[in-house]
Coordinates of C-alpha atoms and ligand atoms in Angstrom, one line a residue:
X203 CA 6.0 19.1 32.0
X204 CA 6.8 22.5 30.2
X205 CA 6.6 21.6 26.3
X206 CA 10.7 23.5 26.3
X207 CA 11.7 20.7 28.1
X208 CA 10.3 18.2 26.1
X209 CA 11.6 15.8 23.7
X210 CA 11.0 16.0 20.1
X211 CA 9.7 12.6 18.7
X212 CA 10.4 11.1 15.5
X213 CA 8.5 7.7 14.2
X214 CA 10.5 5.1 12.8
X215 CA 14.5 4.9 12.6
X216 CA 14.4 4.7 8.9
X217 CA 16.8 6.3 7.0
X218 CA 15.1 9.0 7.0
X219 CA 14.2 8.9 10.6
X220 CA 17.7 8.5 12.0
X221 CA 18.2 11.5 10.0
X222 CA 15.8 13.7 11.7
X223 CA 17.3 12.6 14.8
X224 CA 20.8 13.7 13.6
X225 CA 19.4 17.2 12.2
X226 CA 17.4 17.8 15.4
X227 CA 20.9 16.9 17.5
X228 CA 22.7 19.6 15.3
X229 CA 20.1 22.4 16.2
X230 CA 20.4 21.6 19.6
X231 CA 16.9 20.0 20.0
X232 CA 16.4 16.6 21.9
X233 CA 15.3 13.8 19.9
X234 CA 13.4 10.9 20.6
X235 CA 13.1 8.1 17.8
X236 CA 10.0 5.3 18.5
X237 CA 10.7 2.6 16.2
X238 CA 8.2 -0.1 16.0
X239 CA 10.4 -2.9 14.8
X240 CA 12.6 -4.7 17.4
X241 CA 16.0 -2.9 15.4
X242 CA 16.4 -0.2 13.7
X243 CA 16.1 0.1 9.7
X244 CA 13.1 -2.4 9.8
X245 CA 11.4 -2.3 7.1
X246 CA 15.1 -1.9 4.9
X247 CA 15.6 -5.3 6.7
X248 CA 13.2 -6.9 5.1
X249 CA 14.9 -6.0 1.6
X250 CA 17.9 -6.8 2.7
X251 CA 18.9 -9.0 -0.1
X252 CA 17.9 -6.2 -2.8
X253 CA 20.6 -4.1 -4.5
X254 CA 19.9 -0.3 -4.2
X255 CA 20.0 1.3 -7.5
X256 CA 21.2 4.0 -5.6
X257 CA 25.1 4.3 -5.1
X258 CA 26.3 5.2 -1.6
X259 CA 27.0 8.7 -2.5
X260 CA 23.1 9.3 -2.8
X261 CA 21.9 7.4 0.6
X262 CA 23.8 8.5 3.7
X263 CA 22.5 12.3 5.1
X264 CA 25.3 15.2 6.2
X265 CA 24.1 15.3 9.8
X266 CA 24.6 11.5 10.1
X267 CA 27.8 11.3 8.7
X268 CA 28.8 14.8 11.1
X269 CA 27.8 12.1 13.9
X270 CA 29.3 8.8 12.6
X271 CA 32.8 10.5 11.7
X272 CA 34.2 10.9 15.2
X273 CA 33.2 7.4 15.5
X274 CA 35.7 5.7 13.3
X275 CA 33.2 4.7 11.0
X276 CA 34.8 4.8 7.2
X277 CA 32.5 6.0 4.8
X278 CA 31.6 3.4 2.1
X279 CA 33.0 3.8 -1.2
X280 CA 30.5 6.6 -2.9
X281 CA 30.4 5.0 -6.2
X282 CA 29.3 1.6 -5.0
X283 CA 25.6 0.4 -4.6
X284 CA 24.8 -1.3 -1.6
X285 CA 21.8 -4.0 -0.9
X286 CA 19.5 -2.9 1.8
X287 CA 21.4 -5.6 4.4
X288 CA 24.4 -3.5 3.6
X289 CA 22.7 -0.3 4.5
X290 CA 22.0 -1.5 7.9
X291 CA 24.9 -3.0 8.5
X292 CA 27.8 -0.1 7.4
X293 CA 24.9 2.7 7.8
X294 CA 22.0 2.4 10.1
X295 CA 23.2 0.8 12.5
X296 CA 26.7 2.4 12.9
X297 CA 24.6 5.5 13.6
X298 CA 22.2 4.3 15.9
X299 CA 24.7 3.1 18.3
X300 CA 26.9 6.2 17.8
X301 CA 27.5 8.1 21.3
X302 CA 25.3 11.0 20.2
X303 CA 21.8 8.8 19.2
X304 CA 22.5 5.3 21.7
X305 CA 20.0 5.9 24.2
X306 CA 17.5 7.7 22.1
X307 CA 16.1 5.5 20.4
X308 CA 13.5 3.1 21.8
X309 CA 12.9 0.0 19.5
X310 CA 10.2 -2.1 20.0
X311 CA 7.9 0.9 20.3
X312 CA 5.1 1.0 18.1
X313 CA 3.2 4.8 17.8
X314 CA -0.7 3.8 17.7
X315 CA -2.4 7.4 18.6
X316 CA -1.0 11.2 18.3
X317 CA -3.2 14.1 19.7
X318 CA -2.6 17.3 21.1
X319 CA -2.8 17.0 24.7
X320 CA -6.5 17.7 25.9
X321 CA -7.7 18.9 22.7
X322 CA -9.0 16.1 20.3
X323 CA -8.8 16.9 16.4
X324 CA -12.4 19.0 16.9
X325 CA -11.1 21.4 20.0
X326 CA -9.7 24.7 18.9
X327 CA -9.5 25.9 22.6
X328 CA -7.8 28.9 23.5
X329 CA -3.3 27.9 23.0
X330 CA -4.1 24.4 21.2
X331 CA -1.0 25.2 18.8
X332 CA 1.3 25.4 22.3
X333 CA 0.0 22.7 23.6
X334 CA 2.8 19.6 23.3
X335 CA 1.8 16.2 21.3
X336 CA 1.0 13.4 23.3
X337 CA 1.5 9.9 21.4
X338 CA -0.1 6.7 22.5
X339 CA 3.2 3.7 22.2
X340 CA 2.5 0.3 22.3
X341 CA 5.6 -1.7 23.5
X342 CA 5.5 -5.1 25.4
X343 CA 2.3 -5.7 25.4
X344 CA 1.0 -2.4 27.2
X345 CA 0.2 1.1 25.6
X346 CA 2.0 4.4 27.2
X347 CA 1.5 8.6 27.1
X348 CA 4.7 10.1 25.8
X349 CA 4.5 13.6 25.5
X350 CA 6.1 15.5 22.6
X351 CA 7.2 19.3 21.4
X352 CA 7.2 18.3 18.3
X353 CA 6.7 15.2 16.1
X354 CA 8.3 13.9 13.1
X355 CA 6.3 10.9 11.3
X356 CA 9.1 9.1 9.7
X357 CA 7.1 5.5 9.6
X358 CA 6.9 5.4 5.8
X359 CA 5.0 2.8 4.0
X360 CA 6.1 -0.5 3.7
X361 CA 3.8 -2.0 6.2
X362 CA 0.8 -0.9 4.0
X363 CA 1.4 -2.6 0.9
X364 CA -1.1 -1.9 -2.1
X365 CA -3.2 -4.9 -2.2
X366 CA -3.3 -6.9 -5.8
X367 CA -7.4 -6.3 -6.4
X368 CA -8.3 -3.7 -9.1
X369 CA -9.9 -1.3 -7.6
X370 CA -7.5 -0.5 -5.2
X371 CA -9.1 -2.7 -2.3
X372 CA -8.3 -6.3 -1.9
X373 CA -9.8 -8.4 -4.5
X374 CA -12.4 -11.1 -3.5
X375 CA -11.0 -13.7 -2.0
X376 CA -7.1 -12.0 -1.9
X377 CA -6.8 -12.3 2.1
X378 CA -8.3 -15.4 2.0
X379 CA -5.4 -16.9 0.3
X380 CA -2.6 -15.0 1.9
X381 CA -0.7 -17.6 2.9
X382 CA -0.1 -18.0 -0.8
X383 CA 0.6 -14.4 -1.7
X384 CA 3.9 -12.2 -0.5
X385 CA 3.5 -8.3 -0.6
X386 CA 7.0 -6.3 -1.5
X387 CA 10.1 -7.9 -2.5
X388 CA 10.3 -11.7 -1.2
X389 CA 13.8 -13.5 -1.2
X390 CA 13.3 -15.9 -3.9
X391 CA 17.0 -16.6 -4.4
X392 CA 17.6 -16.9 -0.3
X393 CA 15.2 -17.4 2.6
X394 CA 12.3 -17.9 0.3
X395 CA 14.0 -20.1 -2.5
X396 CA 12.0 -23.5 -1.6
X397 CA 8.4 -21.6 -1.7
X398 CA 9.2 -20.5 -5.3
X399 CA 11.4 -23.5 -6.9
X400 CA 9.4 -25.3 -9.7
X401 CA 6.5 -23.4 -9.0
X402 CA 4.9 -21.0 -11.1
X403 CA 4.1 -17.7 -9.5
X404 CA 2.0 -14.1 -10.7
X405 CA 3.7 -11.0 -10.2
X406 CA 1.6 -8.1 -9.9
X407 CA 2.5 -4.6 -10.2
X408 CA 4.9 -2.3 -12.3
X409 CA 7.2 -0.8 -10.8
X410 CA 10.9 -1.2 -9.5
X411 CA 9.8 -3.8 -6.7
X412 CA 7.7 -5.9 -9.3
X413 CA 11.0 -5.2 -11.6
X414 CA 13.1 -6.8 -9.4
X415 CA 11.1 -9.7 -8.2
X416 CA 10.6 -10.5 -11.5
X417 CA 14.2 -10.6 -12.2
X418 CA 15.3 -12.7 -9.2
X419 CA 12.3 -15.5 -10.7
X420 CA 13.8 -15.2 -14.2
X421 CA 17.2 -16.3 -12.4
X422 CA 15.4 -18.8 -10.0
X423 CA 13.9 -20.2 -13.1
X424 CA 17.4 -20.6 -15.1
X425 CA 18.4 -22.7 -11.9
X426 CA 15.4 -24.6 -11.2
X427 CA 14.1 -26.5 -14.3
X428 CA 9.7 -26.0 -13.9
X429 CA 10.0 -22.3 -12.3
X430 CA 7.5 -20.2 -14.4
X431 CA 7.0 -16.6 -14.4
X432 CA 3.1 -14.8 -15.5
X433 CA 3.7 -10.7 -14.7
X434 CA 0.4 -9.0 -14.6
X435 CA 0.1 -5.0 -15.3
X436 CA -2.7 -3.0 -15.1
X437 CA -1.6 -1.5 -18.4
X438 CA -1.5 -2.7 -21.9
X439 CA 2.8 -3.7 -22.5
X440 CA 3.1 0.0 -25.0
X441 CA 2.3 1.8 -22.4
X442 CA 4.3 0.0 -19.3
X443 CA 6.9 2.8 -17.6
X444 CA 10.2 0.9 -18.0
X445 CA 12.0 3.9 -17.0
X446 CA 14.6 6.0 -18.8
X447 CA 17.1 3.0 -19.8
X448 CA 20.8 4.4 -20.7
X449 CA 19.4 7.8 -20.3
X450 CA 18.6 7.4 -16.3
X451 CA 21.1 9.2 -14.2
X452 CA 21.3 6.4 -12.0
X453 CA 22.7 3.5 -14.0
X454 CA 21.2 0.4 -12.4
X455 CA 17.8 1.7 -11.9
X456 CA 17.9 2.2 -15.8
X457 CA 19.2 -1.1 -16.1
X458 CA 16.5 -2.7 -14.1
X459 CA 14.4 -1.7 -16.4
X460 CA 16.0 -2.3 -19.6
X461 CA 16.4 -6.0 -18.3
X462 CA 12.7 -5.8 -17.6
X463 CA 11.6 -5.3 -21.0
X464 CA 13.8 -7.1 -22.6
X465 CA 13.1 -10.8 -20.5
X466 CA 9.0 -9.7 -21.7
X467 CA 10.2 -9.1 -24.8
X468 CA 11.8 -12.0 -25.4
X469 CA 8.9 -14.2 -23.6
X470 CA 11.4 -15.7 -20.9
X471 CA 8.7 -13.9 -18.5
X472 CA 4.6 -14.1 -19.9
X473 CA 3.2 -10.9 -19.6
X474 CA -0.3 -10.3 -19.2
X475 CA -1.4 -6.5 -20.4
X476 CA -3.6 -5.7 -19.1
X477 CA -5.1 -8.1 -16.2
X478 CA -7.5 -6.4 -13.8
X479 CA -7.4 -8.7 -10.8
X480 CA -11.0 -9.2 -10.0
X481 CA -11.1 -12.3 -8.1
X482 CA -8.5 -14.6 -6.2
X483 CA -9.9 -17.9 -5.1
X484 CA -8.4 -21.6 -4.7
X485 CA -8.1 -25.2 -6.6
X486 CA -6.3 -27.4 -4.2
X487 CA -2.9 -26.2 -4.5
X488 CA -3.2 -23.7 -7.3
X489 CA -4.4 -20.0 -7.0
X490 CA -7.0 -19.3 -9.6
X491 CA -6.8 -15.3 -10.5
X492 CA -9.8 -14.4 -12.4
X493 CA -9.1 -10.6 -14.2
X494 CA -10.3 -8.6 -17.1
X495 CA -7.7 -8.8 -20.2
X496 CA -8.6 -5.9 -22.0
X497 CA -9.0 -3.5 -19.1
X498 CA -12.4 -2.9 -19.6
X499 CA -15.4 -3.0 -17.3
X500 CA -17.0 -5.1 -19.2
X501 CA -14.3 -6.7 -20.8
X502 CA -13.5 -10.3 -21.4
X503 CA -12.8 -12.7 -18.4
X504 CA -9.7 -14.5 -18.6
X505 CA -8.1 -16.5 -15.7
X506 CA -4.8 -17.7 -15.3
X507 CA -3.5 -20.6 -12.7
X508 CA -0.5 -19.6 -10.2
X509 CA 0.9 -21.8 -7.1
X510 CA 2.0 -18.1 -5.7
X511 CA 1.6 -14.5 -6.2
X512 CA 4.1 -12.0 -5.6
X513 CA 2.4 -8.0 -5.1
X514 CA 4.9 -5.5 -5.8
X515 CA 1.8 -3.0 -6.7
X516 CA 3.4 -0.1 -4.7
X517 CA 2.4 1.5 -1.0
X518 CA 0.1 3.5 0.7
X519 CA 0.9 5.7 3.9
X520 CA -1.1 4.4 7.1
X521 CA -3.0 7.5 8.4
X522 CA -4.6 5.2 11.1
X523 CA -2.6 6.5 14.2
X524 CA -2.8 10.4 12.7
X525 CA -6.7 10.2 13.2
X526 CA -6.4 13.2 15.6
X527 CA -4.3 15.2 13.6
X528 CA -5.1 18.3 11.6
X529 CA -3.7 17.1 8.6
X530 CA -4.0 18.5 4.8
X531 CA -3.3 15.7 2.0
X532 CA -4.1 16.0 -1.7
X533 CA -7.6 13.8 -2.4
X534 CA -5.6 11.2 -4.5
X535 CA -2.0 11.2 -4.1
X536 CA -2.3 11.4 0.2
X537 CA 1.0 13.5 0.2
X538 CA 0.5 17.8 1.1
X539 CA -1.4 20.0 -1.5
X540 CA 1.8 21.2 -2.1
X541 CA 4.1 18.4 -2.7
X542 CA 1.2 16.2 -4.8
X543 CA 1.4 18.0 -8.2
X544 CA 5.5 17.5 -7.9
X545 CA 4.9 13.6 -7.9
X546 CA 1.8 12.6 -8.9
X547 CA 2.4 10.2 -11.5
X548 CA -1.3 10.8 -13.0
X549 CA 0.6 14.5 -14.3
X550 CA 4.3 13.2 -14.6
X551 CA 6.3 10.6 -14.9
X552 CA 9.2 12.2 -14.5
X553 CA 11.4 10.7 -11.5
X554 CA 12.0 14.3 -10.4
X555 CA 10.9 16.5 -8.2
X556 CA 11.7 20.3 -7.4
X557 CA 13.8 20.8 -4.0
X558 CA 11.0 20.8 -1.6
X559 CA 11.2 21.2 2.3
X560 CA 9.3 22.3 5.5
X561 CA 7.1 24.7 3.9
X562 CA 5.8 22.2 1.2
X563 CA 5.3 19.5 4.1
X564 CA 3.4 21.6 6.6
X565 CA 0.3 20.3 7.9
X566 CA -2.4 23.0 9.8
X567 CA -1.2 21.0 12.7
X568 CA 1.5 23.1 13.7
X569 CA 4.8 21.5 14.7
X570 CA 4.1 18.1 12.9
X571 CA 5.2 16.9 9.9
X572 CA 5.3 13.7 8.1
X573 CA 8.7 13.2 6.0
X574 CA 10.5 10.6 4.1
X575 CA 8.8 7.8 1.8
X576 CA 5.5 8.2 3.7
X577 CA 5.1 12.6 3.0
X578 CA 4.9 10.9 -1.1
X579 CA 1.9 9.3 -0.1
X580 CA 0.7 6.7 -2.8
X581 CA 3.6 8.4 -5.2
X582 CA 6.1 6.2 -6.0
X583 CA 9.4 7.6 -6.9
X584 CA 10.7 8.8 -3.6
X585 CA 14.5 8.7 -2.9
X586 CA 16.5 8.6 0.5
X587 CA 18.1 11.8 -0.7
X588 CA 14.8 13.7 -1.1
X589 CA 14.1 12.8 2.5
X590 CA 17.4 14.0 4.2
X591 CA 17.0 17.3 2.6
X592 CA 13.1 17.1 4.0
X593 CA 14.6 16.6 7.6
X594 CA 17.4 19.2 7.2
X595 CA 14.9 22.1 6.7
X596 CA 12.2 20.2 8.8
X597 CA 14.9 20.7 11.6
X598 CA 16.2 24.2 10.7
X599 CA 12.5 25.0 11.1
X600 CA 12.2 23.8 14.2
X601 CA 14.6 26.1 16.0
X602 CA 13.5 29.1 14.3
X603 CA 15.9 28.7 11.7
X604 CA 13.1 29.6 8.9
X605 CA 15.7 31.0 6.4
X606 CA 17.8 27.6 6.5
X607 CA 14.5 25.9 6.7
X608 CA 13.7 28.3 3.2
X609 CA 16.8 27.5 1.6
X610 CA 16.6 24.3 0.1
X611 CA 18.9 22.5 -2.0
X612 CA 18.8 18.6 -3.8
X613 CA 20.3 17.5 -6.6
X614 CA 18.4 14.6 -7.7
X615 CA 19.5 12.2 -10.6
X616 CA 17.3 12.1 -13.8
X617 CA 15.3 9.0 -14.7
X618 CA 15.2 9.7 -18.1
X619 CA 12.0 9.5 -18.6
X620 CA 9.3 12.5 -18.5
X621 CA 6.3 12.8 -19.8
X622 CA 2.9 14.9 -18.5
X623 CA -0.5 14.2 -20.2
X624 CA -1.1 17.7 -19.6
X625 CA -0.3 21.5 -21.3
X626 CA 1.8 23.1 -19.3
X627 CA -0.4 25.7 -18.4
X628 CA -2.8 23.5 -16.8
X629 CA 0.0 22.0 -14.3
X630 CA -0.2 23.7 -11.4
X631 CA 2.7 26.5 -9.9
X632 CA 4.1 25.6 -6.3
X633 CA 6.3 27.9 -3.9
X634 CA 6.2 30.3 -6.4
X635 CA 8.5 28.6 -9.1
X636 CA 6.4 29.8 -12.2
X637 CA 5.8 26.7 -14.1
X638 CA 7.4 24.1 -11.8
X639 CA 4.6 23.2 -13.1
X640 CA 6.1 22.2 -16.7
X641 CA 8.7 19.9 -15.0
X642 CA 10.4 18.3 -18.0
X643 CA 10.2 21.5 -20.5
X644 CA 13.7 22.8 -20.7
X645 CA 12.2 26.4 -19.9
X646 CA 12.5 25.2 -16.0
X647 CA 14.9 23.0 -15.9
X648 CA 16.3 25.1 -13.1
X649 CA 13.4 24.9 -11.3
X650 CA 12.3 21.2 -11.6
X651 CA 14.5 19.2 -12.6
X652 CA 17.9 20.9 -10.8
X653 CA 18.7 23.4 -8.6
X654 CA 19.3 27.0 -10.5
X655 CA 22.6 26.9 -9.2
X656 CA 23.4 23.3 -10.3
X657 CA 24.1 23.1 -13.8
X658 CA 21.0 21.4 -15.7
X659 CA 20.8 17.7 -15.2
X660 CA 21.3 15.5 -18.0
X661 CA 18.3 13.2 -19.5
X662 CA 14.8 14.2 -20.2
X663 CA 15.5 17.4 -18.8
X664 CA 18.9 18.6 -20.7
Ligands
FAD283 C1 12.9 -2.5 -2.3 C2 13.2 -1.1 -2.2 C3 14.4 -0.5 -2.8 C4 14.6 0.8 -2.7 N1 15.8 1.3 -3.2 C5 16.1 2.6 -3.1 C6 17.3 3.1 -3.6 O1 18.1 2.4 -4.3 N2 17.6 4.4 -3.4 C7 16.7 5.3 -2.8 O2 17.0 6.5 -2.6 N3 15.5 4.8 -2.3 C8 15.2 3.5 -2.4 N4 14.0 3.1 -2.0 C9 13.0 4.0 -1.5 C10 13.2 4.6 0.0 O3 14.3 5.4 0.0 C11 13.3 3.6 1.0 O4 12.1 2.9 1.1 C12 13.7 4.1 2.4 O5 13.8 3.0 3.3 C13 12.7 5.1 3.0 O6 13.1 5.5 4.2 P1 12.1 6.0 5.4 O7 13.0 6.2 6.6 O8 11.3 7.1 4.9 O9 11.1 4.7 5.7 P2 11.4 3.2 6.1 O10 12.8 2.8 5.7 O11 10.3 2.5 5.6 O12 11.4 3.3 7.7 C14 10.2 3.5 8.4 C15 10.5 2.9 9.8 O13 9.3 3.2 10.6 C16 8.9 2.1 11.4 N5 7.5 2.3 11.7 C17 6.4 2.1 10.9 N6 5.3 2.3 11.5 C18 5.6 2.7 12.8 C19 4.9 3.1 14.0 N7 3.6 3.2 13.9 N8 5.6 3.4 15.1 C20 6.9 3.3 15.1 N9 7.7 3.0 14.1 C21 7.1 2.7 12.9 C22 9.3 0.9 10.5 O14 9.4 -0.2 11.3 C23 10.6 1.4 9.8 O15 11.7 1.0 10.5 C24 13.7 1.7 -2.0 C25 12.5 1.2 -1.5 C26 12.3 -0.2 -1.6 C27 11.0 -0.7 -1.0

């Protein structure tokens, strides 16, 4: 088939997937969304009982709404956070059955290969760039060719959790337990409530999953006289990222935090700072998790005693089905050379990042991109928002459009907290913004931390 008349595919009907879809509509392309899971917003459905810390205003793309308004569909009320259930149900899935994406989108349909067709990742062969994608789907039980003009990889991260072990692989003995461990955000107050009543569980990780787990415990324990609560970090408690507090520009993700620290602070929750899970391994019905206390390699043993452990230790992106692709990904953070020194939370912990778009996501593989949560690799602070403004120039790019593809624009709300261990001189420049590089000094706040034609953002950045 002529690669003109071919549909451009987009992996997972995400957020940010269904968005691609919508952009690619606008320009006049033909999308085709393969989602693995058997609806759309999969892996959102299985946080569907967490509240964003997002309000509504920040998590529904332009191009969408351009497609749900002839619909009847009333916008929700832009000031109000939404759980993830409610994201499906007055978002995603309004717009997948709108007239303009019903019928292109396959669920079920789970991408396990993407190559150029007859040239493997090694073959340069004469036209290899024209040549259209071919992906290998997997859907009821047999695998099918689908050929491609282009390819989106919208099939961020959620099924490859980070596992609880140290070192960044499973710890001894971790999988062997699994039936006692959850990965991501379980419902302890819901569905999961029995598994966690009474019981005394480990929650491992930092972040704003681990954050909220936690939280939902601390009010499982206030109901349920015996629950108790050990939170393991990799990090001594000073120097634990509780985010920006008041000064976060999005209220309840500074609240989470501040309700974080304070429940450690006050010992309702018993931190352990550091632990280095080392070991996982069983006594009858408790877990016994053997870790380092003091960080060290060599450092002192100490093991604590759990029924269940919840890992909220972040994500990785699965590059499993991109094997044949010609991809280019920073060594550590597994997002573009480009876009890495923007998030990499070994430079910055500022929330933040500089507008980026189709240029910053390219790949040498011409005319495939990876975008939403998964294009941040192992970072951690991506936002809906960042990805719709991803697929809008990914889109404009496209169809040839390479000055709207250029032109990007994203307002992003502070966290209110910023801090590099580095000069910054030693941070590296991207797409030419002279010391995006410094992302919290006010110097460039118009360049990091808000658009030059935004007025600067308030927070670590005013
Ligand atoms: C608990 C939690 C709370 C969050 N809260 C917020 C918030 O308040 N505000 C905010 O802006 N961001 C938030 N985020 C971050 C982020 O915006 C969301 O994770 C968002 O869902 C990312 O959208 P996405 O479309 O990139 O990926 P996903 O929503 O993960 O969608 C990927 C889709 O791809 C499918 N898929 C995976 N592999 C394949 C495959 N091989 N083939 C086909 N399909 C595949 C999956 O089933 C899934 O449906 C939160 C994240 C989490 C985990």
């Amino acid at each position: 088939m002529a690669k003109s008349s071919l549909p451009f595919v987009v992996i997972g009907a995400g957020p940010v997937g269904l968005a691609a879809a919508a952009h690619l509509l606008a320009r006049g392309l033909v999308p085709l969304v393969l989602e693995a899971g058997a609806e759309v917003g999969q892996a959102v459905r299985d946080w569907a009982h967490v509240r964003m810390f997002s309000p509504w205003r920040f998590n529904t793309d332009a191009a969408a709404r351009a497609l749900l308004a002839p619909t009847g569909w009333r916008e929700p009320d832009p000031e109000a956070y939404p759980t993830g259930g409610e994201l499906v149900r007055d978002y995603l899935a309004p717009l997948a059955t709108s007239p303009a994406l019903r019928g292109r989108i396959r669920t079920g349909a789970r991408v396990v290969g993407i190559a150029r067709r007859d040239h493997g990742r090694l073959h340069d062969g004469p036209g290899r760039d024209a040549a259209p994608f071919v992906l290998h789907v997997a859907q009821d039980g047999a695998v099918e060719a689908v050929e491609a003009a282009g390819v989106v990889d919208c099939s961020g991260t959620w099924g490859a959790p980070n596992p609880a072990g140290a070192h960044g692989m499973m710890a001894p003995g971790e999988a062997a337990n699994a039936d006692r461990i959850a990965y991501g955000i379980p419902d302890v107050l819901g569905s999961a409530r029995a598994t966690y009543s009474g019981a005394t569980t480990l929650v491992v990780g930092a972040g704003h999953s681990a954050m909220n787990a936690m939280l939902d415990l601390v009010e499982l324990a206030r109901q349920v006289p015996g629950t108790r609560i050990l939170w393991a970090f990799r990090r001594p408690l000073g120097a634990v990222n509780f985010g920006g507090g008041a000064r976060d520009g999005l209220a309840q993700r500074g609240e989470l935090g501040s309700r974080a620290q304070a429940l450690v602070e006050s010992g309702a929750v018993t931190a352990l700072a550091p632990f280095l899970i080392d070991r996982v391994a069983r006594d009858g019905d408790m877990l016994v998790v053997s870790g380092r206390q003091d960080g060290r390699q060599d450092g002192r043993i100490a093991s604590v005693r759990a029924e269940r452990m919840i890992v909220a230790a972040g994500f990785r992106p699965d590059l499993s089905f991109l094997r044949e692709m010609r991809l280019e990904l920073d060594p550590a953070v597994e997002a573009t050379p480009a876009l890495a020194p923007l998030i990499d939370p070994n430079l910055h912990s500022c929330g933040t990042v500089r507008p980026h778009g189709e240029a910053e996501l390219r790949h040498p593989e011409a005319g495939f991109w990876i975008a939403g949560m998964k294009s941040y690799g192992r970072a951690p602070t991506f936002l809906m928002a960042t990805g719709y403004e991803q697929v809008r120039s990914i889109a404009a790019a496209a169809a040839g459009d390479w000055a709207a593809a250029r032109e990007v624009h994203l307002e992003l709300p502070e966290t209110g907290v910023c801090a590099t261990d580095l000069p910054a001189t030693d941070l590296p420049a991207a797409g030419g913004v002279a010391g995006a590089a410094a992302c919290c000094a006010p110097v460039v706040v118009s360049a990091c931390c808000a658009p030059a034609a935004l007025p600067a953002a308030k927070g670590c950045c005013g």
